[in-house]
CSV table of C-alpha atoms in Angstrom, one decimal:
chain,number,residue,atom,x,y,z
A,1,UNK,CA,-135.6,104.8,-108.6
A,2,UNK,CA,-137.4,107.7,-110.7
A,3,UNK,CA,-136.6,110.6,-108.3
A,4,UNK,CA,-139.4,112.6,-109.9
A,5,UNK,CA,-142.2,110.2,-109.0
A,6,UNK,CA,-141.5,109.8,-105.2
A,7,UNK,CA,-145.3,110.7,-103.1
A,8,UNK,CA,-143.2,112.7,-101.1
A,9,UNK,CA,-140.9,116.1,-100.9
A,10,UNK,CA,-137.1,114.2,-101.0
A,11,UNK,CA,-135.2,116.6,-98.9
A,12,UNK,CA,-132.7,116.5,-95.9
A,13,UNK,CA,-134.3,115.4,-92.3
A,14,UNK,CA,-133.5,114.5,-89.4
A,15,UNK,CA,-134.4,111.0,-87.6
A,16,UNK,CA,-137.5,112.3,-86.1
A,17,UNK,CA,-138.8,113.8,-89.1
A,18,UNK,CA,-138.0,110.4,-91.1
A,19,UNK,CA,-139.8,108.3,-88.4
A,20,UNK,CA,-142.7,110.7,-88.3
A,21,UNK,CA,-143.0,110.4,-92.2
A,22,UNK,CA,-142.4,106.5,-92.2
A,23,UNK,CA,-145.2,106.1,-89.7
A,24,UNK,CA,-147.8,108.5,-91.9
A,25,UNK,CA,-147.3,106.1,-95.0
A,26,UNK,CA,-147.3,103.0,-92.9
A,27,UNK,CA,-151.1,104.4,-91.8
A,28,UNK,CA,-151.9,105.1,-95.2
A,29,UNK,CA,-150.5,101.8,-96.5
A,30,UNK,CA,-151.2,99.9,-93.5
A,31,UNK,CA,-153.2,97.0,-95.0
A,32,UNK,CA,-151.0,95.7,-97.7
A,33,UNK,CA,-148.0,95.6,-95.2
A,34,UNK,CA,-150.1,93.5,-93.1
A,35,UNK,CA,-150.8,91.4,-95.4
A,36,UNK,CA,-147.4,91.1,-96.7
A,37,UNK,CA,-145.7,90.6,-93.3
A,38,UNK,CA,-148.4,87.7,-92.2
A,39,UNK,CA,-147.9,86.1,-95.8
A,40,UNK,CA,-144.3,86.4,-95.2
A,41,UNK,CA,-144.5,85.0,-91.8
A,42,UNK,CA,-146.7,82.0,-92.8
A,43,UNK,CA,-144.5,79.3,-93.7
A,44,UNK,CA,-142.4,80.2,-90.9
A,45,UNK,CA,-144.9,79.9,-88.0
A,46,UNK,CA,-145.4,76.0,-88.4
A,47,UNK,CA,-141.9,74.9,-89.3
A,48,UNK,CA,-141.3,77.1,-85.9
A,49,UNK,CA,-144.4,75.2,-84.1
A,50,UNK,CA,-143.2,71.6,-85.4
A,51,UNK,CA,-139.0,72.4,-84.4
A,52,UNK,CA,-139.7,74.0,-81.1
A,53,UNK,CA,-142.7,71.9,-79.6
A,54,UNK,CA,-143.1,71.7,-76.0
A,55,UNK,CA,-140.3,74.3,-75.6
A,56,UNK,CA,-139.9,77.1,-73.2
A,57,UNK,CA,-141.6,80.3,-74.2
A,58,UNK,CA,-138.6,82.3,-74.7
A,59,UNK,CA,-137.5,80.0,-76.9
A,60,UNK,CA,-140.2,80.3,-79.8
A,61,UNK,CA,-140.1,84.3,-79.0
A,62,UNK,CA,-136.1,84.3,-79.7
A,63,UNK,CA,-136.4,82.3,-82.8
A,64,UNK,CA,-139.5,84.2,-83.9
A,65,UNK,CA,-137.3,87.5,-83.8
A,66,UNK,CA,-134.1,85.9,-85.4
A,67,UNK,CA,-136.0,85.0,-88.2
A,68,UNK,CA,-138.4,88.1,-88.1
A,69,UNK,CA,-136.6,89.6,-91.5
A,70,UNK,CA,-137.5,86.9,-93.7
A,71,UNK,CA,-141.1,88.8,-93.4
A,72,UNK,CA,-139.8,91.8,-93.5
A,73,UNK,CA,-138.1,91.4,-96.6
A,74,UNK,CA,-141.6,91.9,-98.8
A,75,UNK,CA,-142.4,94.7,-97.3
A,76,UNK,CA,-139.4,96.7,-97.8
A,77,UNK,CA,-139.8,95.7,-101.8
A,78,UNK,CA,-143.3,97.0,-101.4
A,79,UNK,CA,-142.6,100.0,-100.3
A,80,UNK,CA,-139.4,100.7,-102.3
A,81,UNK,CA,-141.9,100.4,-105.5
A,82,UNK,CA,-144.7,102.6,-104.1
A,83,UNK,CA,-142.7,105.3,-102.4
A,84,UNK,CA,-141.7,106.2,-105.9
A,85,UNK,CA,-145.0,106.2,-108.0
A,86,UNK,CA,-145.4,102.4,-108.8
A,87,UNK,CA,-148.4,100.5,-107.4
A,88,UNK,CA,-147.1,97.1,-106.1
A,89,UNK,CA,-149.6,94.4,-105.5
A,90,UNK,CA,-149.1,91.5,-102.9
A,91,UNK,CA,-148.4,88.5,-105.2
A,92,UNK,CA,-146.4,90.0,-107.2
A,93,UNK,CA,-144.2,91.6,-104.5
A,94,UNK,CA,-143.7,87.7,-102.4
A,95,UNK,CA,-142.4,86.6,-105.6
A,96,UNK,CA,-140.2,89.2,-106.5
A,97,UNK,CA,-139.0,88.8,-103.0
A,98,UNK,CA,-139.0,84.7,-103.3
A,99,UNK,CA,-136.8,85.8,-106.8
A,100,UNK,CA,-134.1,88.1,-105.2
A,101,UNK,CA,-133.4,86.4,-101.8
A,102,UNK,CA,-133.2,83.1,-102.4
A,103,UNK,CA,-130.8,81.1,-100.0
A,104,UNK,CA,-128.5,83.2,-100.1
A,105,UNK,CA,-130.1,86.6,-99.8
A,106,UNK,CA,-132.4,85.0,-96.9
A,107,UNK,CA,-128.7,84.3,-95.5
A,108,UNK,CA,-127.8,87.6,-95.6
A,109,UNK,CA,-130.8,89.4,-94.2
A,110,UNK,CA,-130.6,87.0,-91.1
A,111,UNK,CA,-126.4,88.4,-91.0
A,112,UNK,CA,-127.3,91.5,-89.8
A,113,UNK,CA,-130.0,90.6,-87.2
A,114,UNK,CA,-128.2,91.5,-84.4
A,115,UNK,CA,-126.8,94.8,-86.3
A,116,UNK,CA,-127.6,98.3,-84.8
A,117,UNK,CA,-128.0,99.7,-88.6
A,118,UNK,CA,-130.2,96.5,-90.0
A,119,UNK,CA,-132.9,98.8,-90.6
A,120,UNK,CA,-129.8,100.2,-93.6
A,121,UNK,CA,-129.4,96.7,-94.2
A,122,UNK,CA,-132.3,95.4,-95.9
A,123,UNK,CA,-132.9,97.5,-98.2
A,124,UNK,CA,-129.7,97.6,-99.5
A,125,UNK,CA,-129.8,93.9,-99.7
A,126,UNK,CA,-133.1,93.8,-101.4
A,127,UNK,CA,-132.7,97.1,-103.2
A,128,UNK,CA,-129.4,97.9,-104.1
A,129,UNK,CA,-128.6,94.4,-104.2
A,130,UNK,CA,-125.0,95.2,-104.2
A,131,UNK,CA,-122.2,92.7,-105.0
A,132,UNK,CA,-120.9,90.3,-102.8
A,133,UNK,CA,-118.9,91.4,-99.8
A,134,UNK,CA,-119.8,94.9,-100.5
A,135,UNK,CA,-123.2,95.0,-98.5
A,136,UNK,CA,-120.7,95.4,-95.1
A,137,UNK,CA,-119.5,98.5,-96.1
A,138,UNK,CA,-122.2,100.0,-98.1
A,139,UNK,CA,-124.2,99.3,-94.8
A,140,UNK,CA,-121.7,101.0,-92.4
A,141,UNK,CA,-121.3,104.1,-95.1
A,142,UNK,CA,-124.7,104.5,-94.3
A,143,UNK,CA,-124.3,103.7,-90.8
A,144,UNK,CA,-122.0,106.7,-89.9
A,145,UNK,CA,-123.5,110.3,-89.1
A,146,UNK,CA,-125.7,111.2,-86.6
A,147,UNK,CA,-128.8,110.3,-88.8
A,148,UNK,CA,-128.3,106.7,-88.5
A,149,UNK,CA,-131.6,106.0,-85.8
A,150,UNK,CA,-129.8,103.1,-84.8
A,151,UNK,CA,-131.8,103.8,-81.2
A,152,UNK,CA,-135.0,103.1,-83.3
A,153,UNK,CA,-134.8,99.5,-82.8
A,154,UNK,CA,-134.9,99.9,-78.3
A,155,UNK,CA,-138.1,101.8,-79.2
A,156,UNK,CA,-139.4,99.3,-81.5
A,157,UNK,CA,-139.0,96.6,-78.8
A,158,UNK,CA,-140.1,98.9,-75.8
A,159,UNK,CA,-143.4,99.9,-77.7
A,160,UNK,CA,-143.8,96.1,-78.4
A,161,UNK,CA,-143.1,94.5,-74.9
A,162,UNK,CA,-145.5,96.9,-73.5
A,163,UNK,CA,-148.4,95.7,-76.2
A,164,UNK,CA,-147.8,92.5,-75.6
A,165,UNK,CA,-148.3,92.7,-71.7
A,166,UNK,CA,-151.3,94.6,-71.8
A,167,UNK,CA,-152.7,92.2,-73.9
A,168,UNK,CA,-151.7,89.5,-72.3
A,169,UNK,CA,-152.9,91.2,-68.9
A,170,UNK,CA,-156.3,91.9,-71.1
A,171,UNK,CA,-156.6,87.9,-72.0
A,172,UNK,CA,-156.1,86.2,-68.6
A,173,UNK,CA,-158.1,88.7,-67.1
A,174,UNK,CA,-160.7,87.2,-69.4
A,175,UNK,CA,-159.9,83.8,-68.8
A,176,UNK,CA,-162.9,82.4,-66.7
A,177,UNK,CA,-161.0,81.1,-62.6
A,178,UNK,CA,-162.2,77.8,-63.3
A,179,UNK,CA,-160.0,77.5,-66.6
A,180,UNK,CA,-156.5,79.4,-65.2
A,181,UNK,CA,-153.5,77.6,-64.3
A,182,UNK,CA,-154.8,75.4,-67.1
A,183,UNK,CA,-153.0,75.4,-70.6
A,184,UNK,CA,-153.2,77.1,-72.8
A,185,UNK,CA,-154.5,79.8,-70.4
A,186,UNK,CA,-151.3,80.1,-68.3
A,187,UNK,CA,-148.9,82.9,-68.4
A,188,UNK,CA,-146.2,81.7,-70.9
A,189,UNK,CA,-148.9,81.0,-73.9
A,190,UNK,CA,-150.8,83.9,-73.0
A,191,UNK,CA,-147.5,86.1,-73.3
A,192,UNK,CA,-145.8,84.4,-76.5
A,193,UNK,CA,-149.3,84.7,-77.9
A,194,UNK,CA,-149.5,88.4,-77.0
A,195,UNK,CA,-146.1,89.0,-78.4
A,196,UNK,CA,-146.9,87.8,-81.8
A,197,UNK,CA,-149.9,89.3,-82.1
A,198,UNK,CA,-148.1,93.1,-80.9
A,199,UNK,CA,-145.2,92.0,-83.7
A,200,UNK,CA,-147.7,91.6,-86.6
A,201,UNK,CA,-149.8,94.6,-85.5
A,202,UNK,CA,-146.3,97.4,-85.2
A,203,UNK,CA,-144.3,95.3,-88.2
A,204,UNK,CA,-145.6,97.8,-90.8
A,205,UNK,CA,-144.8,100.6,-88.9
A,206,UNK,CA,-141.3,99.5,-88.0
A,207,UNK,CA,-140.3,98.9,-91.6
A,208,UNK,CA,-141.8,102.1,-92.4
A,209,UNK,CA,-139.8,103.8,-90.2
A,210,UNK,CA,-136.5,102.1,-91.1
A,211,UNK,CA,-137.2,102.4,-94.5
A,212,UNK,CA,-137.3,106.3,-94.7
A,213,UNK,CA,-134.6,106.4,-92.1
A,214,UNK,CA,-132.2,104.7,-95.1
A,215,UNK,CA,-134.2,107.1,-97.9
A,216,UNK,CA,-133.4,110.0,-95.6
A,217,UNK,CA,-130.1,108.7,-95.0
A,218,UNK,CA,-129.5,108.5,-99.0
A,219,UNK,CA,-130.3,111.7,-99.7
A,220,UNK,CA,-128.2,113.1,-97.1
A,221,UNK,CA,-125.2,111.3,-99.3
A,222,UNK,CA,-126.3,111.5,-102.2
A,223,UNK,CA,-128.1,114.7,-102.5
A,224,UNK,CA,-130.8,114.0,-104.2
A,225,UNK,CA,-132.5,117.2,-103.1
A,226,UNK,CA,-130.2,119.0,-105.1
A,227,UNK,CA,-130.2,116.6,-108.2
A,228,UNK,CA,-133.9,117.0,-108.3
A,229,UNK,CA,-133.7,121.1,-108.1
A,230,UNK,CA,-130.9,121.1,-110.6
A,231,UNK,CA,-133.3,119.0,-112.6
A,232,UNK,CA,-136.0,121.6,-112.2
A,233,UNK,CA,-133.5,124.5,-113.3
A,234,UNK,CA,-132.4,122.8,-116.2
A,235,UNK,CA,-136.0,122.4,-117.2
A,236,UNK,CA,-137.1,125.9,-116.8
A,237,UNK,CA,-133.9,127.2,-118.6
A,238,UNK,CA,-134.2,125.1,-121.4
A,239,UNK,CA,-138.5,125.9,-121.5
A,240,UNK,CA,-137.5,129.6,-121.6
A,241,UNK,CA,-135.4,129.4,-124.8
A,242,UNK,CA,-132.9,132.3,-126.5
């Protein structure tokens, strides 16, 4: 990472500051997230429609979420590139994603699913890309302090339950009375429907926020604040000469 090309001030914050400043870049880079997360998401949609046909709702939703970071993963490369000066593009980004996870890596984002500090997790994975076995405890390093935001992800799935209903709500109040009670107008398409479409439209603000939760979280350890301002000193120092 060059330090000195980052779009923004690295300095110590708390979580509220990092989420406010993940959700200002994911509006200003909004689009290409988007489009990285649907891309991302495409091939797993149909295998998803084909495996789980004719099953309950909350089936498809369950496996939709467990397998939510394998279109996630591009946009955390994405941004890891363009937080610090460099100006990604979409192809290139899916294959450089396609390059690092392979099997394995796709393996190990879907490991910490259920994990409280995943948002810590896949960057490190896809960042880092620290050595095997050591992604545990460089993830709970980063885990511990009171800057984790492990609360983050309750939000994230409060903000998108409530999406989802309303627009599910929205669409069957739509729905001419001579078509309800009919598929696909019924309550459970309507809702999985509604919850995929609330997914896509928060995803590139969730990954924004957990990304500069694990930035914020990195200069907290690592100090970067003060690398950079010894940096400047040195510069100064040695522009003033004897």
């Amino acid at each position: 990472m060059q330090l000195e090309a980052a779009l923004v001030r690295l300095r110590r914050r708390n979580v509220w500051q990092a989420l406010d400043l993940g959700i200002l870049l994911a509006r200003r880079w909004y689009a290409p997230l988007l489009w990285l997360w649907l891309l991302g998401m495409l091939p797993i949609l149909p295998v998803l429609a084909m495996i789980l046909w004719c099953r309950p709702g909350w089936v498809v939703l369950a496996a939709f979420w467990f397998l939510q970071p394998l279109s996630e993963g591009p946009m955390m490369l994405w941004l890891g590139g363009a937080l610090f000066g460099a100006r990604p593009q979409i192809r290139p980004t899916l294959r450089a994603f396609r390059r690092r996870c392979g099997l394995g890596g796709c393996l190990g984002l879907l490991r910490f699913r259920l994990s409280p500090f995943r948002h810590f997790a896949y960057p490190v994975l896809l960042l880092e890309g620290p050595a095997r076995g050591e992604s545990g405890r460089r993830v709970a390093t980063l885990g511990r302090g009171r800057n984790s935001g492990e609360f983050c992800h309750l939000i994230a799935l409060l903000m998108t339950l409530v999406l989802a209903l309303g627009a599910a709500i929205a669409a069957m109040h739509l729905v001419p009375e001579s078509l309800q009670g009919i598929a696909p107008f019924t309550w459970p398409p309507l809702l999985t429907g509604a919850w995929l479409l609330a997914t896509a439209l928060l995803a590139p603000f969730w990954a924004s926020c957990g990304f500069m939760l694990y930035i914020s979280r990195r200069i907290e350890l690592e100090a970067w604040d003060l690398e950079l301002g010894l940096r400047a000193l040195n510069q100064r120092l040695g522009g003033a000469g004897p």
